[in-house]
Every structure is written in C-alpha cells, then in structure tokens.
mmCIF file of C-alpha atoms in Angstrom:
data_model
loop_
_atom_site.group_PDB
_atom_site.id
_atom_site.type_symbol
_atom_site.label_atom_id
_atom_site.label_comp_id
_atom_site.label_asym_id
_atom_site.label_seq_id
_atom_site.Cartn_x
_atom_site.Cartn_y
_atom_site.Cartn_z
ATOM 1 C CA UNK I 12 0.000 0.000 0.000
ATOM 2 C CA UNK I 13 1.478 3.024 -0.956
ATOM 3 C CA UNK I 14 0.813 6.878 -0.035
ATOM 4 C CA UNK I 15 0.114 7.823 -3.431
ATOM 5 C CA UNK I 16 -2.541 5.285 -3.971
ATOM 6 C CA UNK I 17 -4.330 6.189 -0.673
ATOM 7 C CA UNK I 18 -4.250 10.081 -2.112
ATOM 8 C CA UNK I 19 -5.853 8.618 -5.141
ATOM 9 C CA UNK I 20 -8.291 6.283 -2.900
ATOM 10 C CA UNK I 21 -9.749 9.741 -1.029
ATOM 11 C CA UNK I 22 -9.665 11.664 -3.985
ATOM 12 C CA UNK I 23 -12.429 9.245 -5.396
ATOM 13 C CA UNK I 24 -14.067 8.812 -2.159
ATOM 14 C CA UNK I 25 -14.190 12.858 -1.755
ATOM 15 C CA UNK I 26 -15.351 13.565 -5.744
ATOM 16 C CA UNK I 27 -17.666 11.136 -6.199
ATOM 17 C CA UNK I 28 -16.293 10.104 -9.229
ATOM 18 C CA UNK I 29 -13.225 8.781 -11.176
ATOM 19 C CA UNK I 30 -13.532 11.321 -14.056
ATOM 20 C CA UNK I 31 -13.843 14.306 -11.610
ATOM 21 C CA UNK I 32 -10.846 12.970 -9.105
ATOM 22 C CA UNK I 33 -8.632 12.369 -12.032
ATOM 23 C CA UNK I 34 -9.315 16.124 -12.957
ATOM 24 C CA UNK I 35 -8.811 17.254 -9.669
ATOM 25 C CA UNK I 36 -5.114 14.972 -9.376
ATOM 26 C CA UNK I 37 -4.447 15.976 -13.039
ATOM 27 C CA UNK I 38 -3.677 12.635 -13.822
ATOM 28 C CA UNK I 39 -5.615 10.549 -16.313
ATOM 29 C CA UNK I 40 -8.334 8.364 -15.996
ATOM 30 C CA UNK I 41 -6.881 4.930 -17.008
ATOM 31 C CA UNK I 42 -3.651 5.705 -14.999
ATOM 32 C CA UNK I 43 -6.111 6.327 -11.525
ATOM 33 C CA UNK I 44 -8.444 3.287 -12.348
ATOM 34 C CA UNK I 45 -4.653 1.443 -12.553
ATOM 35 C CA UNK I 46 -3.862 2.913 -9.478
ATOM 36 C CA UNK I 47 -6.802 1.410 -7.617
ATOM 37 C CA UNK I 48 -6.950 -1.774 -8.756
ATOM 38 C CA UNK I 49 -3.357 -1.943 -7.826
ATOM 39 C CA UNK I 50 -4.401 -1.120 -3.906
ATOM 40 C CA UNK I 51 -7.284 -3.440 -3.882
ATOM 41 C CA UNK I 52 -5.418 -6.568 -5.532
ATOM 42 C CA UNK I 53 -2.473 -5.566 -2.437
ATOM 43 C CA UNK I 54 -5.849 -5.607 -0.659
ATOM 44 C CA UNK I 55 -7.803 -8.476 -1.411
ATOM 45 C CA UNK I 56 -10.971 -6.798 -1.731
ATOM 46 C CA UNK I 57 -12.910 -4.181 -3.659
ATOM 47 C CA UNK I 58 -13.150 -0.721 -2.654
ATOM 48 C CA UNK I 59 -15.600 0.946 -4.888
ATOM 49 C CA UNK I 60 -18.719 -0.169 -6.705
ATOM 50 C CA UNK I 61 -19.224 2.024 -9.833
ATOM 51 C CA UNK I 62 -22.677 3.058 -10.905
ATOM 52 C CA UNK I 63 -23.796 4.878 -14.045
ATOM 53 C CA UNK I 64 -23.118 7.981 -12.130
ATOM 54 C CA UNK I 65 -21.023 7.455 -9.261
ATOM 55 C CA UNK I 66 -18.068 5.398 -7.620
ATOM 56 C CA UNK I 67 -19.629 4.640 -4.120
ATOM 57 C CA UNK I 68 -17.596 2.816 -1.253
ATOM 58 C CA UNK I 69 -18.157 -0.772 -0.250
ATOM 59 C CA UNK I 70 -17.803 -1.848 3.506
ATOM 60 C CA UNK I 71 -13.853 -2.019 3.045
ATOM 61 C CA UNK I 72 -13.830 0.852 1.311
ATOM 62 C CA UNK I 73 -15.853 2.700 4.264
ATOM 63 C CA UNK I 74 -13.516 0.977 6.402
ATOM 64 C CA UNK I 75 -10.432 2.222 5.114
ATOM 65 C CA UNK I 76 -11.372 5.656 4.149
ATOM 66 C CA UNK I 77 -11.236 6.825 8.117
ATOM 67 C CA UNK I 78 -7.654 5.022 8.475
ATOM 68 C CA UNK I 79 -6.379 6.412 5.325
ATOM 69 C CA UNK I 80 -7.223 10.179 6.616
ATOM 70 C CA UNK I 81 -5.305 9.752 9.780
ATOM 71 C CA UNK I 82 -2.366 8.344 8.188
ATOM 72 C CA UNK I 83 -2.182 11.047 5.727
ATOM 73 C CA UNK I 84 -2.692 13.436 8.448
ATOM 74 C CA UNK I 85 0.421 11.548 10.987
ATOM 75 C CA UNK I 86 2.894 11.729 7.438
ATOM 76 C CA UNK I 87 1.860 15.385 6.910
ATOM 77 C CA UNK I 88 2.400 16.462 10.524
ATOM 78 C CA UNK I 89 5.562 14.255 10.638
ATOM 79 C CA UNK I 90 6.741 15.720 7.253
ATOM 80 C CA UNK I 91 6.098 19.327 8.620
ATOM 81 C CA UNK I 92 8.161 18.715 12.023
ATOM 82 C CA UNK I 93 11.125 17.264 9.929
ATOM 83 C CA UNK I 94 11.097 20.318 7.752
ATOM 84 C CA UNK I 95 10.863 22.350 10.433
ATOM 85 C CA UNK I 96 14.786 21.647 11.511
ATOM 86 C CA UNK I 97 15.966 20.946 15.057
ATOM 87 C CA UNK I 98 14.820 23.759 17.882
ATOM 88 C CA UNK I 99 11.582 24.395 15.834
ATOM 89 C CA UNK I 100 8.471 23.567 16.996
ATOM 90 C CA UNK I 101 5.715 23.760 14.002
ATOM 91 C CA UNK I 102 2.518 22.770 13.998
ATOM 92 C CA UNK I 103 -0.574 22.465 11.556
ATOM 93 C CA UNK I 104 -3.968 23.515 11.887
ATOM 94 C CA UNK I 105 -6.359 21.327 9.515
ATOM 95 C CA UNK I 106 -9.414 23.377 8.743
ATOM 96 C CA UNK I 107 -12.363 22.245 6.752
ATOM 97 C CA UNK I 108 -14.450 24.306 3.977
ATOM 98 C CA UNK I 109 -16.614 23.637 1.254
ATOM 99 C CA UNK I 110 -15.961 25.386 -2.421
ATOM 100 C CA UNK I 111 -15.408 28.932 -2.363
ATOM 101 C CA UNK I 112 -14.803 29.284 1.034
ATOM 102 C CA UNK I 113 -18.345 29.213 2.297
ATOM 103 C CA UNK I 114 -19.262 32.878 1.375
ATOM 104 C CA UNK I 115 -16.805 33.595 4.101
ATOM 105 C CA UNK I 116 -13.338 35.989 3.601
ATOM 106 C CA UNK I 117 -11.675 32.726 4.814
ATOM 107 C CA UNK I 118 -8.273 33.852 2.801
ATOM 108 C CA UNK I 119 -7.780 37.342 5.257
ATOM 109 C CA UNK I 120 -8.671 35.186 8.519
ATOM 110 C CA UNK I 121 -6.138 32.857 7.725
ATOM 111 C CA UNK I 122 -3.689 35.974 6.730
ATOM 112 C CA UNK I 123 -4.627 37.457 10.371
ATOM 113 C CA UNK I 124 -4.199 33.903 12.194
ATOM 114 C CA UNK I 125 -0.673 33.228 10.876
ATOM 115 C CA UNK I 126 0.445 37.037 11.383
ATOM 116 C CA UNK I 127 -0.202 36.079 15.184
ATOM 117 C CA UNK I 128 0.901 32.660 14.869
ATOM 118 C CA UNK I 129 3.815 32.371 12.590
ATOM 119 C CA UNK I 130 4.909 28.608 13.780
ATOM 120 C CA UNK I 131 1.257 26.892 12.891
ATOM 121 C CA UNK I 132 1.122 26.296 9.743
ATOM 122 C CA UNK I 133 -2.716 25.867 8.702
ATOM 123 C CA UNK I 134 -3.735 23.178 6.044
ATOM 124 C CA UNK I 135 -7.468 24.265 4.159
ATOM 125 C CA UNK I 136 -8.610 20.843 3.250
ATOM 126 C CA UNK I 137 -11.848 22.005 0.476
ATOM 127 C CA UNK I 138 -14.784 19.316 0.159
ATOM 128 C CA UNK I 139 -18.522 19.082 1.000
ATOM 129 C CA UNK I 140 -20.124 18.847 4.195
ATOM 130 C CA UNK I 141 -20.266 15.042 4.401
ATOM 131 C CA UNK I 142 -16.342 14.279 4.280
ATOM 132 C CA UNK I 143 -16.012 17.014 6.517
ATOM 133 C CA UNK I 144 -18.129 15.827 8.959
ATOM 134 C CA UNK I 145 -16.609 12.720 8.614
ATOM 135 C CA UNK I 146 -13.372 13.986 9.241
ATOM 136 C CA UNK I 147 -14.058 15.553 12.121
ATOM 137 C CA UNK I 148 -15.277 12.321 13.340
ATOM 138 C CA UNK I 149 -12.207 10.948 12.915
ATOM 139 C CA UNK I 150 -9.897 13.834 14.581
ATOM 140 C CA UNK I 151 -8.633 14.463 11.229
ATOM 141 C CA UNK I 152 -9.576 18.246 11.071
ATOM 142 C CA UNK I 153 -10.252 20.491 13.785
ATOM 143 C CA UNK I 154 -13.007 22.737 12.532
ATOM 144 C CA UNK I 155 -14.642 23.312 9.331
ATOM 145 C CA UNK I 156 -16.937 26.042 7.757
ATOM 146 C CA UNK I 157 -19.995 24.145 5.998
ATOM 147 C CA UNK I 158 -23.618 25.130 5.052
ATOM 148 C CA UNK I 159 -26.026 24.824 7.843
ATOM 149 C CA UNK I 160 -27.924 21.302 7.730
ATOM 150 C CA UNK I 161 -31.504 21.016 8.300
ATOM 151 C CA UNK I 162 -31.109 18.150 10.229
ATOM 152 C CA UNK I 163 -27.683 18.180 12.109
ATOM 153 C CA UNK I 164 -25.756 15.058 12.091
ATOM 154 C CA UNK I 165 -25.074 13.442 15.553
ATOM 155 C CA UNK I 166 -21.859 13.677 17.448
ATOM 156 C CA UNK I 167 -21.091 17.236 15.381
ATOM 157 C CA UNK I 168 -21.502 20.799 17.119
ATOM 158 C CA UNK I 169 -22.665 23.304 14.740
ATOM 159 C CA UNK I 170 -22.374 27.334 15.063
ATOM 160 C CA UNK I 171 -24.018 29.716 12.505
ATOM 161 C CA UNK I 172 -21.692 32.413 11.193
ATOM 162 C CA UNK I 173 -23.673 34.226 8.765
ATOM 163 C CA UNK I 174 -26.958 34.138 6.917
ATOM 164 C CA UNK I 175 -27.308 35.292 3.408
ATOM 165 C CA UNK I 176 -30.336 35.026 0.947
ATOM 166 C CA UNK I 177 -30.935 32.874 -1.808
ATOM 167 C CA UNK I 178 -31.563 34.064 -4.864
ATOM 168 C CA UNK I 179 -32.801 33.132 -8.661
ATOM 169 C CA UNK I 180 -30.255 32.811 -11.507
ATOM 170 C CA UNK I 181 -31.475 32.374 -14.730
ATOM 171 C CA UNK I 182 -29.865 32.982 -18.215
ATOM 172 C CA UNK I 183 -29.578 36.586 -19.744
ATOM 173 C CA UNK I 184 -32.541 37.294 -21.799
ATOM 174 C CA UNK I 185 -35.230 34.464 -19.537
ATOM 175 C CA UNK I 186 -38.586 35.596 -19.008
ATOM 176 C CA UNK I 187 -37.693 36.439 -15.557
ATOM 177 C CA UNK I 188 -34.238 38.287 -15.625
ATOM 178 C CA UNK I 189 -35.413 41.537 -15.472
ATOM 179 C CA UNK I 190 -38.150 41.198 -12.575
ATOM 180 C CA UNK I 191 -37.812 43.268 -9.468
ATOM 181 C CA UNK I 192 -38.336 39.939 -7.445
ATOM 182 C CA UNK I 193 -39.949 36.451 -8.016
ATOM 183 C CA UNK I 194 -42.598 34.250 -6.288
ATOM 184 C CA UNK I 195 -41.864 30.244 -6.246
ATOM 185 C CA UNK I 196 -45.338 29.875 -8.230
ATOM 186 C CA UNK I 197 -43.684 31.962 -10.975
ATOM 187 C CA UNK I 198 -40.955 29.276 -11.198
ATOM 188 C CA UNK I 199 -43.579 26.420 -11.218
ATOM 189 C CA UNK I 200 -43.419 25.256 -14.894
ATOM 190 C CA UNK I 201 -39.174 25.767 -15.269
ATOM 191 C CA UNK I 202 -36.778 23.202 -15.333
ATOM 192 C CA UNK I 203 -34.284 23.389 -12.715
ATOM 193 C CA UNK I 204 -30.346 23.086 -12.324
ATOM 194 C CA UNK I 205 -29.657 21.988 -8.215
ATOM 195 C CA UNK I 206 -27.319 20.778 -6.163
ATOM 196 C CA UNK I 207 -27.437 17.104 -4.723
ATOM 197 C CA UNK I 208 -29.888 16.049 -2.200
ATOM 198 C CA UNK I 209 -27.379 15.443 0.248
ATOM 199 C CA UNK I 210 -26.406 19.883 0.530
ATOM 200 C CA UNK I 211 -28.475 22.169 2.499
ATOM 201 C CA UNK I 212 -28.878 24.327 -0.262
ATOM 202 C CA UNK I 213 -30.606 22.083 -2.281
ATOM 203 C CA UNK I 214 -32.487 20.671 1.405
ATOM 204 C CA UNK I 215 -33.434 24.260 1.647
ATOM 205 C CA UNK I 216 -35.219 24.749 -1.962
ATOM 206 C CA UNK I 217 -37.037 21.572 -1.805
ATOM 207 C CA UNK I 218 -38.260 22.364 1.650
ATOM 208 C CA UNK I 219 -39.601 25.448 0.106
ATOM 209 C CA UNK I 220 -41.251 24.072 -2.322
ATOM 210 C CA UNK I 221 -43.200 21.363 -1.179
ATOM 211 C CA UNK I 222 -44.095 24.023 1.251
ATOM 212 C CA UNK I 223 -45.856 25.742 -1.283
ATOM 213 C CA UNK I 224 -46.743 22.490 -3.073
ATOM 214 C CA UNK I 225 -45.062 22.986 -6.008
ATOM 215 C CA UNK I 226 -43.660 20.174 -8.222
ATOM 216 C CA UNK I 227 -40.681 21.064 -10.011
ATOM 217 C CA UNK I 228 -38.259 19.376 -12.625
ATOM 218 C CA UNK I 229 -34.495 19.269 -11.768
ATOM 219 C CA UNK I 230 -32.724 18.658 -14.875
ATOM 220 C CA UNK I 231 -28.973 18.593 -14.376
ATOM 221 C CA UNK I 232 -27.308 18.292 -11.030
ATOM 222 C CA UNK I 233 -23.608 19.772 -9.621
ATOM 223 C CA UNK I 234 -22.150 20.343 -6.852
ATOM 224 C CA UNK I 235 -19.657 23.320 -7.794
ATOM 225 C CA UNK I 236 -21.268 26.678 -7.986
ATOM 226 C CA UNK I 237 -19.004 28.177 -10.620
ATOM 227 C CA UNK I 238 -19.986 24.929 -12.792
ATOM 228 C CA UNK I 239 -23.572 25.010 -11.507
ATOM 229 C CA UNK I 240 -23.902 28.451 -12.864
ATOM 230 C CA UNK I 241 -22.796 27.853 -16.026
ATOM 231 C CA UNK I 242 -25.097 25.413 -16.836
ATOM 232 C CA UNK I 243 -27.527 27.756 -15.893
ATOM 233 C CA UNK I 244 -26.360 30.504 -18.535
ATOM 234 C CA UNK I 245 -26.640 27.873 -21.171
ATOM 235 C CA UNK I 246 -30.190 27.563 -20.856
ATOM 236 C CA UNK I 247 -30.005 24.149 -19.483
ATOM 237 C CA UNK I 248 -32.360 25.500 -16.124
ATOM 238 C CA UNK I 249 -32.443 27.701 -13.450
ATOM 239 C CA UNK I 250 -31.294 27.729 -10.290
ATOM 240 C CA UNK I 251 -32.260 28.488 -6.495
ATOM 241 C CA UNK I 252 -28.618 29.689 -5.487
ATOM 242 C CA UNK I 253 -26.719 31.024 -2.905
ATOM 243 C CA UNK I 254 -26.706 35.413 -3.586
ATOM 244 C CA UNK I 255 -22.972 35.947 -2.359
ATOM 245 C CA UNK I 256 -21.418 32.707 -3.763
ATOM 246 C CA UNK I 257 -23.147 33.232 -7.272
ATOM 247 C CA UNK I 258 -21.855 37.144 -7.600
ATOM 248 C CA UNK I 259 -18.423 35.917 -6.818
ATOM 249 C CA UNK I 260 -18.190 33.684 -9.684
ATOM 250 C CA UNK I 261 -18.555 36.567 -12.198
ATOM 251 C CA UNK I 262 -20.230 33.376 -14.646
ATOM 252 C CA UNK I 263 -22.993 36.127 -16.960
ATOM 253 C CA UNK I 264 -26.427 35.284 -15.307
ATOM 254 C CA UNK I 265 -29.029 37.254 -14.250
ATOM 255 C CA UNK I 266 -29.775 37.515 -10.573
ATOM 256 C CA UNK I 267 -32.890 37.856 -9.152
ATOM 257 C CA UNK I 268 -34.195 38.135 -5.466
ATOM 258 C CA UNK I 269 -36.822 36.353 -4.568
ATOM 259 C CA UNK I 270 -39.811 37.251 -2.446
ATOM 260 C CA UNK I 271 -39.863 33.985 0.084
ATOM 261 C CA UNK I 272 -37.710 35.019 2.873
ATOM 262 C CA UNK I 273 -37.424 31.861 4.391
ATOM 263 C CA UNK I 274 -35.492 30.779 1.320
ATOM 264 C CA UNK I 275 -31.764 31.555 3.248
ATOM 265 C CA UNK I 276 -28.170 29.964 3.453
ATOM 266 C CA UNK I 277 -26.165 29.780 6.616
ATOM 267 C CA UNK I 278 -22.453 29.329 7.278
ATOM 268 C CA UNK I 279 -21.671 27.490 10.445
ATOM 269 C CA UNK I 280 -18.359 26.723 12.004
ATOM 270 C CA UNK I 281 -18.516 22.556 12.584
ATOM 271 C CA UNK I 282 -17.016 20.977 15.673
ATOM 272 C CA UNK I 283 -16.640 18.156 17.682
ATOM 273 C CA UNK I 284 -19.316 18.184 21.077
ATOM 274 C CA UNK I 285 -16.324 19.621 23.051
ATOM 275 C CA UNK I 286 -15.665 22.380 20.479
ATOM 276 C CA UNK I 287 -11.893 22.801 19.206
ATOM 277 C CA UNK I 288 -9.306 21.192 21.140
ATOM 278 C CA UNK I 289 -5.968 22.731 20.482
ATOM 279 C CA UNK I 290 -4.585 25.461 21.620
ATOM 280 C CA UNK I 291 -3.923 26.603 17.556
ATOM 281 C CA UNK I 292 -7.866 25.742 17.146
ATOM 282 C CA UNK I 293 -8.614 27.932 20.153
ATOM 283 C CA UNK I 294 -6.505 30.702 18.475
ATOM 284 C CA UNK I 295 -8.321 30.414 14.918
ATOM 285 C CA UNK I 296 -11.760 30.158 16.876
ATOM 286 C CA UNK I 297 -10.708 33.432 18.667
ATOM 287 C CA UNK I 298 -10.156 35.082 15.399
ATOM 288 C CA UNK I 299 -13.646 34.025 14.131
ATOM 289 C CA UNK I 300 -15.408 35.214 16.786
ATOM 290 C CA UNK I 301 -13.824 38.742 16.476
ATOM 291 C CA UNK I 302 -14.763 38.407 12.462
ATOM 292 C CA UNK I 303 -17.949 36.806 12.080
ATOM 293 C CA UNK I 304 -21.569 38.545 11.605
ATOM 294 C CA UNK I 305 -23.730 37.069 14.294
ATOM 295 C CA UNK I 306 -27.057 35.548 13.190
ATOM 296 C CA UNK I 307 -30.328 35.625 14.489
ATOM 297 C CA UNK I 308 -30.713 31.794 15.336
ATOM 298 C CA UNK I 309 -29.316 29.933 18.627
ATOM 299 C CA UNK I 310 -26.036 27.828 18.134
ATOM 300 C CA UNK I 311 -26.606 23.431 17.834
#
C-alpha cells in the first residue's frame, strides 16, 4: 500500500467520481483506475462499486477511508516537524471548507491567524459537508466552515456564522431576468439546475417548495457553484442559489431576489461536542469570533 494510492483512494471517495478525481489529481483516468486496482489486488478486496453515475464505497472501502485520513494526516504532521529543523516547533492547523470558502473571507482570517501565529502552519482541506463531517469524526480536522444542515448530524456541534439570501439565476434574456423579485409559483413550470440532495442548499429549496406544493423538474445536477452556474447561462435550467457565492463567480447570469424570505443559506463553524481542542484551534476560533456577523438563530 502506498501513499500515493491512498491520495488517489480519497480523492475518489471525496469527488464522487473517477472522471472528476482524475481532474482534480491531473492525472488521467486509465492511470487512476490502474492505481486502484493496484491497492485493492495488495488488498484483497474491492473498494468501490461504480454506478452509471457514481463510484460509491463498499464496507472495506468505508472501512479504510477513516484510516487512510489519519495516516495522511500523521505523514503530513511528521513531514512538517522534519522540515521544520531541530529547535523548531511547528505545527498544523487542519481546517475544513466547502468550495469557495463558504461565502466567508476565509483567505484574510487565515492571513490574520498566521500574522499572530507564525509557527502553525494551517492546512485548508476544500470538500462538502459530508467528508467534513466525517473527518471531524475521525480527529482528522479540527473545525470546518460548511452550510447549515436542516437536520444536524449526531456527534457534530454546529455554530451559525452568517446568513445570506438565496436568490434566482437564470440565463440573460429568460422571461424572468429583469423582474424586481420572483414568487416560487412563478418558477412552477421551469426546469431546474440543483445541487445534490445530500447539501443544504438544495435541502433548503425543496423544503420550500413542497411548502408551497409545487412540483418542479431538476434537470442537471452539480455540486460546484461556478460549474452550476454555467449550466444555468446555457439555458439548461435555473437555479435556487446562494446570492454571495453566485456574484463571486462573475459566470454572466441574471440575478434575481426572490420574495420567500425563508429561502436563506447559513455558514456554520462545525465541531466536535467539546468544540476545538488545540490550543492553535482555540486561536483560529478566537479570530472568528472577532470576524464573524452574528445571526439571528441559537447555536446546535
């Protein structure tokens, strides 16, 4: 078993997929398929089933996806204390955080945290709310930012940062990019592009929806908003997205506000029950507390 094939191993776990790892690794596909048939012949056993759509985990794979993290983790901690030379004492902070940094100015509180703390090093490890849930779990991270589930996952403390609104995106020129704002019955006989069931945005929308008993027709699903938006400006749907995230992409669709107010996203800060742990966690937990805009809703 070697480190590389346990990168490639989590990769696959983490995207979902072989095509969209092997983009992410910037290897190719046949060489990553070789790779993990190489690990589960040293194996015995298989670690992913593939499906028209997705690679999913077996019960060895689920097994050895928790292991593999901490090893990683021990290597990259070792690695950083070696580099570090004799008399130095570095450390690394492992923070979670989904794709574009949760809506949050993650990049100036890390700037701000090592400006006070020059010998922790901090280690951003980007993914979706399940893996980093998960890794917390596992005492492989020490915090994360991720959206705000509806139903909180057991064993994981969650604190909202922030609360933005969600709003419409639809392609330039739609029958509804130049309305002041939009009802959901408006959007009733559109086809949709959405995130997986598994996000809380996409939780959020249907909620909203059935609320108002509305059926509606999700056409393409992704989980990256930058991508996400661009199938939107290709006519291939619209989309019930988060307002801040979608600006930042720049990707030419027209926003719209909508009128339901309950349709919202919130940023939370994810811990274990006991909170963060270290005294470089306590530091970075300090910072967000100076930095974050309080929301109207009572921690998990």
């Amino acid at each position: 078993m070697e480190t590389r094939q346990l990168q490639h191993f989590l990769a696959i776990a983490d995207a979902g997929t072989f095509t969209a790892a092997a983009e992410q690794l910037h290897i190719s596909q046949p060489g990553l398929s070789s790779s993990i048939r190489a690990l589960e012949r040293s194996l015995g056993t298989r670690l992913f089933v593939r499906t028209r759509k997705r690679a999913e985990l077996t019960e060895a794979g689920r097994e050895l996806y928790s292991g593999a993290r901490r090893a990683l983790a021990t290597l990259d901690a070792l690695e950083s204390q070696v580099r570090g030379g004799p008399g130095v004492t570095k450390s690394t902070l492992r923070v979670g955080c989904i794709p574009s940094f949760a809506g949050l100015d993650l990049a100036a509180l890390i700037s701000r945290f090592i400006a006070r703390n020059p010998d922790v090093d901090v280690d951003v490890v980007v993914g979706m709310p399940l893996r980093h849930f998960a890794d917390l779990t596992n005492e492989t991270i020490e915090l994360a930012f991720v959206t705000m589930p509806l139903e909180p996952p057991e064993g994981i403390r969650l604190t909202p940062l922030a609360t933005y609104p969600m709003a419409l995106a639809c392609p330039a020129g739609h029958r509804l990019s130049k309305q002041s704002s939009v009802e959901l019955a408006d959007l009733a006989d559109e086809a949709f592009v959405d995130f997986d069931v598994d996000l809380a945005a996409r939780q959020v929308t249907d909620q909203a929806f059935a609320a108002a008993d509305i059926t509606r027709t999700v056409r393409v699903t992704c989980n990256e908003i930058g991508s996400l938006l661009e199938l939107v400006a290709h006519g291939l749907g619209i989309a019930i997205v988060p307002r801040p995230l979608a600006i930042a992409t720049r990707v030419p669709v027209a926003m719209v506000p909508l009128a339901n107010a309950s349709l919202v996203w919130t940023v939370a800060a994810a811990t274990r029950p006991a909170g963060v742990t270290t005294e470089a966690g306590q530091a970075f937990w300090n910072l967000i507390a100076d930095t974050a805009t309080p929301v109207n809703r009572k921690p998990t």
